[in-house]
Short mmCIF file of C-alpha atoms in Angstrom, two decimals:
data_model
loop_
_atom_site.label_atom_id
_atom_site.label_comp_id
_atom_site.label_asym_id
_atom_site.label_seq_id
_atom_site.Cartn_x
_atom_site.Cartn_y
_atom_site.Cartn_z
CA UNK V 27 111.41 132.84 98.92
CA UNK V 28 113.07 134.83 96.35
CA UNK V 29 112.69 134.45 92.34
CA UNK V 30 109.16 133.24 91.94
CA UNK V 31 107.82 131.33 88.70
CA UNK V 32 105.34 129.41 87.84
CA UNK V 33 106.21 125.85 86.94
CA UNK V 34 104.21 122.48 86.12
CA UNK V 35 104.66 119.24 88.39
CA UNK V 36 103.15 115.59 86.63
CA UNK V 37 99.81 116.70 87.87
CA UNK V 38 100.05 119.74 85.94
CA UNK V 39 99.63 121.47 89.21
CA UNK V 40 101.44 125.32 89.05
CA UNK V 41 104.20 125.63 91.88
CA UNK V 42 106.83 127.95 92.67
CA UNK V 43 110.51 127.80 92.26
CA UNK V 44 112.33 128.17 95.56
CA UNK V 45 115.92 126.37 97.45
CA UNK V 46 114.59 126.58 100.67
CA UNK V 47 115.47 123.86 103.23
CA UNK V 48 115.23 123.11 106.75
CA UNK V 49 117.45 121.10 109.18
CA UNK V 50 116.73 119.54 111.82
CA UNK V 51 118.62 119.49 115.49
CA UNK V 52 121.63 117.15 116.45
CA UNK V 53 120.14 113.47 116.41
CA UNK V 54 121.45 109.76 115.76
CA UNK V 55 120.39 109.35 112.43
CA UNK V 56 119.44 112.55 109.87
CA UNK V 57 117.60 111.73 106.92
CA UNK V 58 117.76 113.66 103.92
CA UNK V 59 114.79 114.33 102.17
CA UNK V 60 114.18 116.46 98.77
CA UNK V 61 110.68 117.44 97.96
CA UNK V 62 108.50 119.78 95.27
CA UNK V 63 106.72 122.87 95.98
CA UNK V 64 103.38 122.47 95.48
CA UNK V 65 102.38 126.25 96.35
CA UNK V 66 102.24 129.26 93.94
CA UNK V 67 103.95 131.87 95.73
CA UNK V 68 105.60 132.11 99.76
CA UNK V 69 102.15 132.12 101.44
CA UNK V 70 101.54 128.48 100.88
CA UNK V 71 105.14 126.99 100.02
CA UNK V 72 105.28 123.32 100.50
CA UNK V 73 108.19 123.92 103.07
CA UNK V 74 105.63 125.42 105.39
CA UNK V 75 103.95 121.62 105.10
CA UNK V 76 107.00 120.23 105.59
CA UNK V 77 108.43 122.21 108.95
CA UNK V 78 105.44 121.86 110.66
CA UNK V 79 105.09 118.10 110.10
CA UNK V 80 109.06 117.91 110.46
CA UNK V 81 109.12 119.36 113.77
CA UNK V 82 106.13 117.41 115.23
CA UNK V 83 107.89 114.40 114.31
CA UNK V 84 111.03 115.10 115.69
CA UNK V 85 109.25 116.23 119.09
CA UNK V 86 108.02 112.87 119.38
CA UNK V 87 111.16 110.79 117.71
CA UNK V 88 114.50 112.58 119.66
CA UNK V 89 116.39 110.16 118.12
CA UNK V 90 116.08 111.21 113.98
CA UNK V 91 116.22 114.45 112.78
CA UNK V 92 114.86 115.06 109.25
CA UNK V 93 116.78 117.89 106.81
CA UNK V 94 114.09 118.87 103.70
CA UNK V 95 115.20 120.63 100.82
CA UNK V 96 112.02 122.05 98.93
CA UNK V 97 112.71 122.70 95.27
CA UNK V 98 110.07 124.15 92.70
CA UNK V 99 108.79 121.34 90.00
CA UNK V 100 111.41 123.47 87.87
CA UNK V 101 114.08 121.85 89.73
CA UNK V 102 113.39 118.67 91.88
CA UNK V 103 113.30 116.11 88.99
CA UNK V 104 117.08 117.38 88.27
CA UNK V 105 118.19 118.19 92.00
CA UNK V 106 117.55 114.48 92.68
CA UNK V 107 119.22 112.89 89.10
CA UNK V 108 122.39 115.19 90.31
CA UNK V 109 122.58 114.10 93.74
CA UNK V 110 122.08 110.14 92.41
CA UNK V 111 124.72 110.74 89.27
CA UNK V 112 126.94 112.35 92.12
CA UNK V 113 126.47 108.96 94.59
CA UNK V 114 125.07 110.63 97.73
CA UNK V 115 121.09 110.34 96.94
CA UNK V 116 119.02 111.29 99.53
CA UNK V 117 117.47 109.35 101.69
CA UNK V 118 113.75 109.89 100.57
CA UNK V 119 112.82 112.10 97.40
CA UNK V 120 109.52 113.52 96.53
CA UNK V 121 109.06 113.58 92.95
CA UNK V 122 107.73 112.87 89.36
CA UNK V 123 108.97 109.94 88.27
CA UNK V 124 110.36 106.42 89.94
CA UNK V 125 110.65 103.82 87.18
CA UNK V 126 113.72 104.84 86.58
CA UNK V 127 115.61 104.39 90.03
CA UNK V 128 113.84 101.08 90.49
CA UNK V 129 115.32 99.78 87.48
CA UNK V 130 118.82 100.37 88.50
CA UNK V 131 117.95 98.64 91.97
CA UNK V 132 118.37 102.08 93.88
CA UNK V 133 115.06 102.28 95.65
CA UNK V 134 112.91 100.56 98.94
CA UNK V 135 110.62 98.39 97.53
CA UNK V 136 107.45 100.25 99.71
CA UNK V 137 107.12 96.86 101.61
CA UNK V 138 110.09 96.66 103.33
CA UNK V 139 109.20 100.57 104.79
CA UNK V 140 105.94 100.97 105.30
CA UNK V 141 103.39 99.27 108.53
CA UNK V 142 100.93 96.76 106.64
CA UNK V 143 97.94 99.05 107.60
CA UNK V 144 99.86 102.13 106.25
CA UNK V 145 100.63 100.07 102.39
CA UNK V 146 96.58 98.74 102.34
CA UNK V 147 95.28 102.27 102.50
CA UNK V 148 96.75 103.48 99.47
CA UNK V 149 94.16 104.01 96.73
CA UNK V 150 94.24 100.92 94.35
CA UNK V 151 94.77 102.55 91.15
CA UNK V 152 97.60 104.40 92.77
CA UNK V 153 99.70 102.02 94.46
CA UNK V 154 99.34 99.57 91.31
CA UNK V 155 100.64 102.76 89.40
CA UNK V 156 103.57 102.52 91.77
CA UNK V 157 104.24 99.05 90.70
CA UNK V 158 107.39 97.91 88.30
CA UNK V 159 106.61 94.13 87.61
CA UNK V 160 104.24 93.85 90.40
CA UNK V 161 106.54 95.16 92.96
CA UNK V 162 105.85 98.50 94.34
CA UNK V 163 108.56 101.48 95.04
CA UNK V 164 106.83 104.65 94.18
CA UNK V 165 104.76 105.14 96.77
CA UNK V 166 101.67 107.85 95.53
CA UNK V 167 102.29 111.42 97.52
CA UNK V 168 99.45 113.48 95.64
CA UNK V 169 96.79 112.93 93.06
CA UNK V 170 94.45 114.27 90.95
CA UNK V 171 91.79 113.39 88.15
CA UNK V 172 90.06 115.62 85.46
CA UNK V 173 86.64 116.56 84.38
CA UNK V 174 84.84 118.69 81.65
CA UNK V 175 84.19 122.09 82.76
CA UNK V 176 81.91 124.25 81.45
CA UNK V 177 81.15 127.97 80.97
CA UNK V 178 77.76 128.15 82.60
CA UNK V 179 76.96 131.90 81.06
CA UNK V 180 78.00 130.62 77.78
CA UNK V 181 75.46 127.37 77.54
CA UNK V 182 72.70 129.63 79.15
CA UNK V 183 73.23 132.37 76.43
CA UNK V 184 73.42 129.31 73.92
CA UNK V 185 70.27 127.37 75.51
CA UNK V 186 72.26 123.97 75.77
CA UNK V 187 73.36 121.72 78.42
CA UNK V 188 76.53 119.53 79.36
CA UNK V 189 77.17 116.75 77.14
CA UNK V 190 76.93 112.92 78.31
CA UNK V 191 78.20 111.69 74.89
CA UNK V 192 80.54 112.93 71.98
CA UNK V 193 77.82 114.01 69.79
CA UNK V 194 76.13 116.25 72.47
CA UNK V 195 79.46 117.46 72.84
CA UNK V 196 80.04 118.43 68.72
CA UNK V 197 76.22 119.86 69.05
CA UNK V 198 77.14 121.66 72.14
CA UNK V 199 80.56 123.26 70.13
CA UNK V 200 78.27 124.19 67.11
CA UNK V 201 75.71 126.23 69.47
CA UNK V 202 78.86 127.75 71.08
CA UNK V 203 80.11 128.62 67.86
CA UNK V 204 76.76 129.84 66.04
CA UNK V 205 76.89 132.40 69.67
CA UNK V 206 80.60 133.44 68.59
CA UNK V 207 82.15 131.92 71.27
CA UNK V 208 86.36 131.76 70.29
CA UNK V 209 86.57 128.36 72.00
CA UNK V 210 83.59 126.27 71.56
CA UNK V 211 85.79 123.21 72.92
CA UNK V 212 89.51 123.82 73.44
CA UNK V 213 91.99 120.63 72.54
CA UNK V 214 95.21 121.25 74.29
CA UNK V 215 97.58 118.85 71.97
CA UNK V 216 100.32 121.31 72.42
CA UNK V 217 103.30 120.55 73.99
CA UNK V 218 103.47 121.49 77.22
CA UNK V 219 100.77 118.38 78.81
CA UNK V 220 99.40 117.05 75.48
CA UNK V 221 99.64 113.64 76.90
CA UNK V 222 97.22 114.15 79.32
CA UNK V 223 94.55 115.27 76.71
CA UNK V 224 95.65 112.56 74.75
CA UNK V 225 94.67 110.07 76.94
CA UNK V 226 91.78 111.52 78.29
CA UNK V 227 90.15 111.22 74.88
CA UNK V 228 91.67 107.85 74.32
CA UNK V 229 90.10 106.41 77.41
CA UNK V 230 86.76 107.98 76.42
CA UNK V 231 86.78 105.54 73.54
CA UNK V 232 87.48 102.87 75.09
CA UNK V 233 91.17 103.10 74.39
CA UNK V 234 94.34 103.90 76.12
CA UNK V 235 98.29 103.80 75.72
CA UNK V 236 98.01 100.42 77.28
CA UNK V 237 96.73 97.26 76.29
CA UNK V 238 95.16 94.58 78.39
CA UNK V 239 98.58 93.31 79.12
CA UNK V 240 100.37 96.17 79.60
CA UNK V 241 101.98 96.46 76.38
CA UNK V 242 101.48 99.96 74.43
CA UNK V 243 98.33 100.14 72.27
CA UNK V 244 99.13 103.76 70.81
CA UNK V 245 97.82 102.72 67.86
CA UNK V 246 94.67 100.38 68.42
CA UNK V 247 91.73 100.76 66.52
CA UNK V 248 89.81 102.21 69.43
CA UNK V 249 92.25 105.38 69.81
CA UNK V 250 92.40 105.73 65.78
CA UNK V 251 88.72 106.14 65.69
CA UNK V 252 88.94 108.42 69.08
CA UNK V 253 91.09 110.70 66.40
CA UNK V 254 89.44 110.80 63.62
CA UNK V 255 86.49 111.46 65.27
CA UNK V 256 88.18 114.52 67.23
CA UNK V 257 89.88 115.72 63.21
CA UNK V 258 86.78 114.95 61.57
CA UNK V 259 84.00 116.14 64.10
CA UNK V 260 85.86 119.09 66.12
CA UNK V 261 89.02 120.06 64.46
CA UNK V 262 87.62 119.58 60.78
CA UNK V 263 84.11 121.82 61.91
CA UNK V 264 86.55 124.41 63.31
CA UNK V 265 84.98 124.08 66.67
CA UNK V 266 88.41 124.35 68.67
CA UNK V 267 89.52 127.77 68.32
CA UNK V 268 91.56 129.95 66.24
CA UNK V 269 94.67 128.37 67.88
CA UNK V 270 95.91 125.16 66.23
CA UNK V 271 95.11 122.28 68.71
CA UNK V 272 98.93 121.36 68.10
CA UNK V 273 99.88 124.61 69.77
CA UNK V 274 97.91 124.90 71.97
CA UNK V 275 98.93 124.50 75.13
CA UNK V 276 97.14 123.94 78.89
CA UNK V 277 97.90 126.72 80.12
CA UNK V 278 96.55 129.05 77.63
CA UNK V 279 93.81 126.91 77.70
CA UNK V 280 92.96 127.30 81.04
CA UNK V 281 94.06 131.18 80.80
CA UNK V 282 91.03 131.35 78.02
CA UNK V 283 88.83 129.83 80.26
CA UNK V 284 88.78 132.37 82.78
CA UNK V 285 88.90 135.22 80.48
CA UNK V 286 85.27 133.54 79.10
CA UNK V 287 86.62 132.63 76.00
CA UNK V 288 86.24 128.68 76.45
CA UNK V 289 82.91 127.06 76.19
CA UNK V 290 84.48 123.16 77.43
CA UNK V 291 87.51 121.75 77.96
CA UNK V 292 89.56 119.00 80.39
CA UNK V 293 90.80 120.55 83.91
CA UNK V 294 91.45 119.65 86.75
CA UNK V 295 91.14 121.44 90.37
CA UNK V 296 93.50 123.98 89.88
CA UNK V 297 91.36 125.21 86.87
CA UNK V 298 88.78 125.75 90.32
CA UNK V 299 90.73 128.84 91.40
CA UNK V 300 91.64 130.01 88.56
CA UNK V 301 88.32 130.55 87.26
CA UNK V 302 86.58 132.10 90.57
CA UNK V 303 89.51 134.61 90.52
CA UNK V 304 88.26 136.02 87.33
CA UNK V 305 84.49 135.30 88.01
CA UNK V 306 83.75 133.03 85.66
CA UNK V 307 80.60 130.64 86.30
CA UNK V 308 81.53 127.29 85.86
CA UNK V 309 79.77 123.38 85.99
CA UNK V 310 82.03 120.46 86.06
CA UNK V 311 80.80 116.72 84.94
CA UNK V 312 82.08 113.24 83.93
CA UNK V 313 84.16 113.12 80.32
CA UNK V 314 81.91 112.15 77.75
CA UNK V 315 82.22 109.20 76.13
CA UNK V 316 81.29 107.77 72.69
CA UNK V 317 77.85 106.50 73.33
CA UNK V 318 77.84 107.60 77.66
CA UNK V 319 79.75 108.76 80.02
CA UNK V 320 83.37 107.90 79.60
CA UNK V 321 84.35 104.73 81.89
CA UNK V 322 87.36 105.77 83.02
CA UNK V 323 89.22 109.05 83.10
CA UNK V 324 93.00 110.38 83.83
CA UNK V 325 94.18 110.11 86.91
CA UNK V 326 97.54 111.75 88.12
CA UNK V 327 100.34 111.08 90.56
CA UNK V 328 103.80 112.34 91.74
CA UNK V 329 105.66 109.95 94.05
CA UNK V 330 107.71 109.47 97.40
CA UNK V 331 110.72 107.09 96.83
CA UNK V 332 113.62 106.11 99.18
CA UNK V 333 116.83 105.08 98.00
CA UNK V 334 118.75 102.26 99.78
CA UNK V 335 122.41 104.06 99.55
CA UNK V 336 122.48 105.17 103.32
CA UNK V 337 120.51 102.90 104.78
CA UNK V 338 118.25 103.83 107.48
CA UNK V 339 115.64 101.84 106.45
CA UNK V 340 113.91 101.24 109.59
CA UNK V 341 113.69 105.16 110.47
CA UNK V 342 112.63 105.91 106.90
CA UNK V 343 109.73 103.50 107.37
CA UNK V 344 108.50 104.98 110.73
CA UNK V 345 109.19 108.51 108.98
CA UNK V 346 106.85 107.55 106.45
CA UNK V 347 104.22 105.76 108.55
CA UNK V 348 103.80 109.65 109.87
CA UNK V 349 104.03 111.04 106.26
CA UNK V 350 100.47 108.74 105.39
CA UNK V 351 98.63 108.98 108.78
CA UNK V 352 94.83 110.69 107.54
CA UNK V 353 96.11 114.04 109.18
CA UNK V 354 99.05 114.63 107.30
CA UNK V 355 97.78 113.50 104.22
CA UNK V 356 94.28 115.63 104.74
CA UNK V 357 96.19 118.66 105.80
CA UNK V 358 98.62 118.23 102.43
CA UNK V 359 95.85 117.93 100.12
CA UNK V 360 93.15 120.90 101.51
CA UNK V 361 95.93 122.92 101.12
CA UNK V 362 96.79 122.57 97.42
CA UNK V 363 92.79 121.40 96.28
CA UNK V 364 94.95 118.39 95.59
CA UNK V 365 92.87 114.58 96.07
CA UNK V 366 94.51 112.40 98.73
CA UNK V 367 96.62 109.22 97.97
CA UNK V 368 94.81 107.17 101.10
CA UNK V 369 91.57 105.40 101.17
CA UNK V 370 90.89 106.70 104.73
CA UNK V 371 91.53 110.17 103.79
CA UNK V 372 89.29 110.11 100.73
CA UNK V 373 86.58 108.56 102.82
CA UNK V 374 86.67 111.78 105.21
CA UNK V 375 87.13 114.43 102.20
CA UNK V 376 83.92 112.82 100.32
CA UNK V 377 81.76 112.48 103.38
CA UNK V 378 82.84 116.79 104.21
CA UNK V 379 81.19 119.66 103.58
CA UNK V 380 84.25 121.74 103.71
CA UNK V 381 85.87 119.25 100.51
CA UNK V 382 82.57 119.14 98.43
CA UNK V 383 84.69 121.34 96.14
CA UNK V 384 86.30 118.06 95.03
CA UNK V 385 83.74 116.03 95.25
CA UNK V 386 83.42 115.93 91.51
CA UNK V 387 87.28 114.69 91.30
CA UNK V 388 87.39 112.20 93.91
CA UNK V 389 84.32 110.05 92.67
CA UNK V 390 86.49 110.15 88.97
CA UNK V 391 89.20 108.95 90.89
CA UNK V 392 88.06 105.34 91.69
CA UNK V 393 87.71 104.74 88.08
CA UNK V 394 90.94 106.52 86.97
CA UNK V 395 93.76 105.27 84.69
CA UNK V 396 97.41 106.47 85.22
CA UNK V 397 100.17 107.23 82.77
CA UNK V 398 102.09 103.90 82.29
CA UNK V 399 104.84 105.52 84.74
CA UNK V 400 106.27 101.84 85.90
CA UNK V 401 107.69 101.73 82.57
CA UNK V 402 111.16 103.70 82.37
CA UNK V 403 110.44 104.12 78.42
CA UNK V 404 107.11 106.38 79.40
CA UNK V 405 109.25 109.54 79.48
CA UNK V 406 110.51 109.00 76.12
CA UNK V 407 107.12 108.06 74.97
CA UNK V 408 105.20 110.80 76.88
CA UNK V 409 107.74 113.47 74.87
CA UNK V 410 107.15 112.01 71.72
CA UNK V 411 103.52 112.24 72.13
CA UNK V 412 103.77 115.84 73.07
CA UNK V 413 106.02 116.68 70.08
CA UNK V 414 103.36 114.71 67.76
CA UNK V 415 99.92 114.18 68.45
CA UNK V 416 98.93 117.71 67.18
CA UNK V 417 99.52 116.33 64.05
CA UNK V 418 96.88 113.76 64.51
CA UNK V 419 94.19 116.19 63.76
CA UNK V 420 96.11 119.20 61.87
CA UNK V 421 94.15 119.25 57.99
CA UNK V 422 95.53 116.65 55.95
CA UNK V 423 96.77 114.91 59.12
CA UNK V 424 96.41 110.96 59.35
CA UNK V 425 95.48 109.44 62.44
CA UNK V 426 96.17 105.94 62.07
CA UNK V 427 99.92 107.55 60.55
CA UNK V 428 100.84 109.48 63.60
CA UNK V 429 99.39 106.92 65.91
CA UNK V 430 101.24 104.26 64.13
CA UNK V 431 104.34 106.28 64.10
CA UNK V 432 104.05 106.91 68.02
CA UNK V 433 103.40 103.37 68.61
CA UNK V 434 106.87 102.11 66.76
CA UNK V 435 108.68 104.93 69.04
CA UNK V 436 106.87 103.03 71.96
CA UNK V 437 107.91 99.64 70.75
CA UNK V 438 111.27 100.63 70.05
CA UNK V 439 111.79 102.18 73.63
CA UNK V 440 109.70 99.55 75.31
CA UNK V 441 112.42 96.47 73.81
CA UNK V 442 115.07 98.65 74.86
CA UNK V 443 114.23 98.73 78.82
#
């Protein structure tokens, strides 16, 4: 696969950019399906996933022959909008978003496809994040939570230990920074995945973008205090860095980390790898929270939709019945440290040895919060917040002002659906 480069997918997961495809024999029906690379380089493209699984069910199923077109996270979101815009969408796509299609009617609702033992085994949190107005059509492919790492080398050298609450975690940052460490706590607000710190701090305080009835809450008390504690405590003590947390973005971030630089900060399993690569001792626990451990953390998803244009539904269905047996969806995830959509395989990854590696993640996960992606006015709202939130904490930045603004932008986009 030619012309390499490292992109982000909605679980901020690095992949490669590639056209690949593969076709399948002569059949009755062929179903068209477009999918992201998860992989970062040829070894471990997602269209070696894909063939293998493709031809295993076409060995058993002469009659449908499946034709996958892998396309880097660069790509796929855009591949599929063309193919829609053009009217010949295919039949399934893999992807980052759904809300949208569902709105304009275009997709499966996941219960006329999927067996009812297949639809019950999705995680909860997942297949609710699937839902527009309690009906689900994204159906969660992949997942993935975060948790506070930590550089163990640094906190030794420092004589501290991981942080349960936000105050350990401003003492922790002043012992970093009294050892001359450049990143006591790094605070990713840039704009490249800002919303997922965001809301990783909101829901430490007991906030979120949400409110109880699914309406946005940008601007609740809860997530004002969340940032004026981060301006006032971190930002305002100079315990985030010499980078602005406004431009700062993840993947610097995460590039720090593994160069030692970083004492804390948010990741999630990719941050695994990186880190070992460059030998860097780390410990992973819970978020804290304002007075504990947070109760809920960010969880991640990209989904599978189907679009109703060809038809096919019945062969789509079986397709996908394949797609979530526990083998398929335990051989996706140990090969891109990614946490499994299925209650069945999450059961086997937690109970073995070979997954304790993720152990940390997949407890997180069954208290997780997603992005409010059932909402087609979440991607306006997720670039605003990436544009803005810096601003939150930047000196003689007002919380309860940017928050406020953010939250009309949200209002305005949410009456507009």
């Amino acid at each position: 696969m030619a012309g390499t480069i490292a992109v982000v997918s909605a679980l901020g997961m690095t992949a490669v950019l590639g056209g690949c495809g593969v076709t399948g024999g002569s059949a009755d029906v062929t179903l068209k399906l477009v999918a992201a690379d998860y992989g970062d380089s040829a070894a471990n493209s997602s269209q070696k996933y894909w063939d293998k699984l493709v031809r295993e069910y076409e060995a058993d199923n002469p009659g449908v022959s499946i034709d996958v077109s892998v396309y880097s996270w660069n790509d796929v979101d855009r591949k599929v909008r063309e193919m829609v815009s053009a009217g010949d969408p295919p039949d399934m796509a893999q992807i980052g978003a759904y809300a949208d299609y569902a709105a304009q009617n275009q997709l499966y609702k996941a219960d006329d496809l999927l067996s009812i033992p297949v639809q019950a085994d999705f995680v909860g949190q997942l297949a609710s994040a699937g839902q527009v107005k309690g009906v689900q059509y994204g159906m969660p492919f992949a997942s993935s939570t975060r948790v506070l790492f930590y550089n163990k080398a640094l906190f030794a050298k420092a004589g501290i230990t991981p942080p349960k609450t936000w105050d350990d975690l401003a003492d922790d940052a002043e012992a970093l920074k009294a050892e001359g460490v450049k990143y006591p706590y790094a605070l990713p607000l840039g704009p490249e995945e800002a919303q997922a710190e965001t809301m990783q701090w909101m829901l430490s305080g007991g906030g979120g973008y949400t409110d109880s009835v699914d309406s946005y809450g940008i601007d609740s008390p809860e997530n004002i205090d969340t940032f004026s504690w981060l301006k006032e405590e971190l930002v305002g003590k100079d315990l985030t860095g010499p980078v602005a947390p406004g431009e700062l973005n993840r993947a610097d971030a995460f590039a720090a980390f593994a160069k030692g630089e970083v004492g804390m900060l948010n990741g999630h399993p990719s941050l695994m790898k990186i880190a070992a690569k460059k030998g860097v001792e780390y410990g992973m626990v819970p978020m804290p929270g304002k007075e504990g451990t947070s109760k809920s953390t960010l969880g991640v998803a990209d989904w599978m939709t189907a679009f109703k244009k060809n038809g096919h539904r019945d062969q789509i269905g079986d397709f996908l019945d394949f797609v979530y047996s526990e083998k398929n969806v335990l051989a996706f995830s140990r090969e891109y440290d990614l946490l499994p959509v299925t209650a069945s395989a999450s059961a086997t990854m937690t109970a073995s040895d070979r997954d304790r590696h993720l152990r940390p993640f997949l407890e997180e996960l069954l208290t997780s919060e997603l992005y409010p992606v059932g909402k087609t006015s979440w991607a306006d709202v997720s670039a605003q917040i990436k544009q803005q939130i810096g601003k939150a904490v930047a000196p003689g930045g007002s919380p309860s002002g940017v928050l406020g603004h953010l939250q009309a932008v949200a209002a305005r986009a949410e009456s507009a659906e």
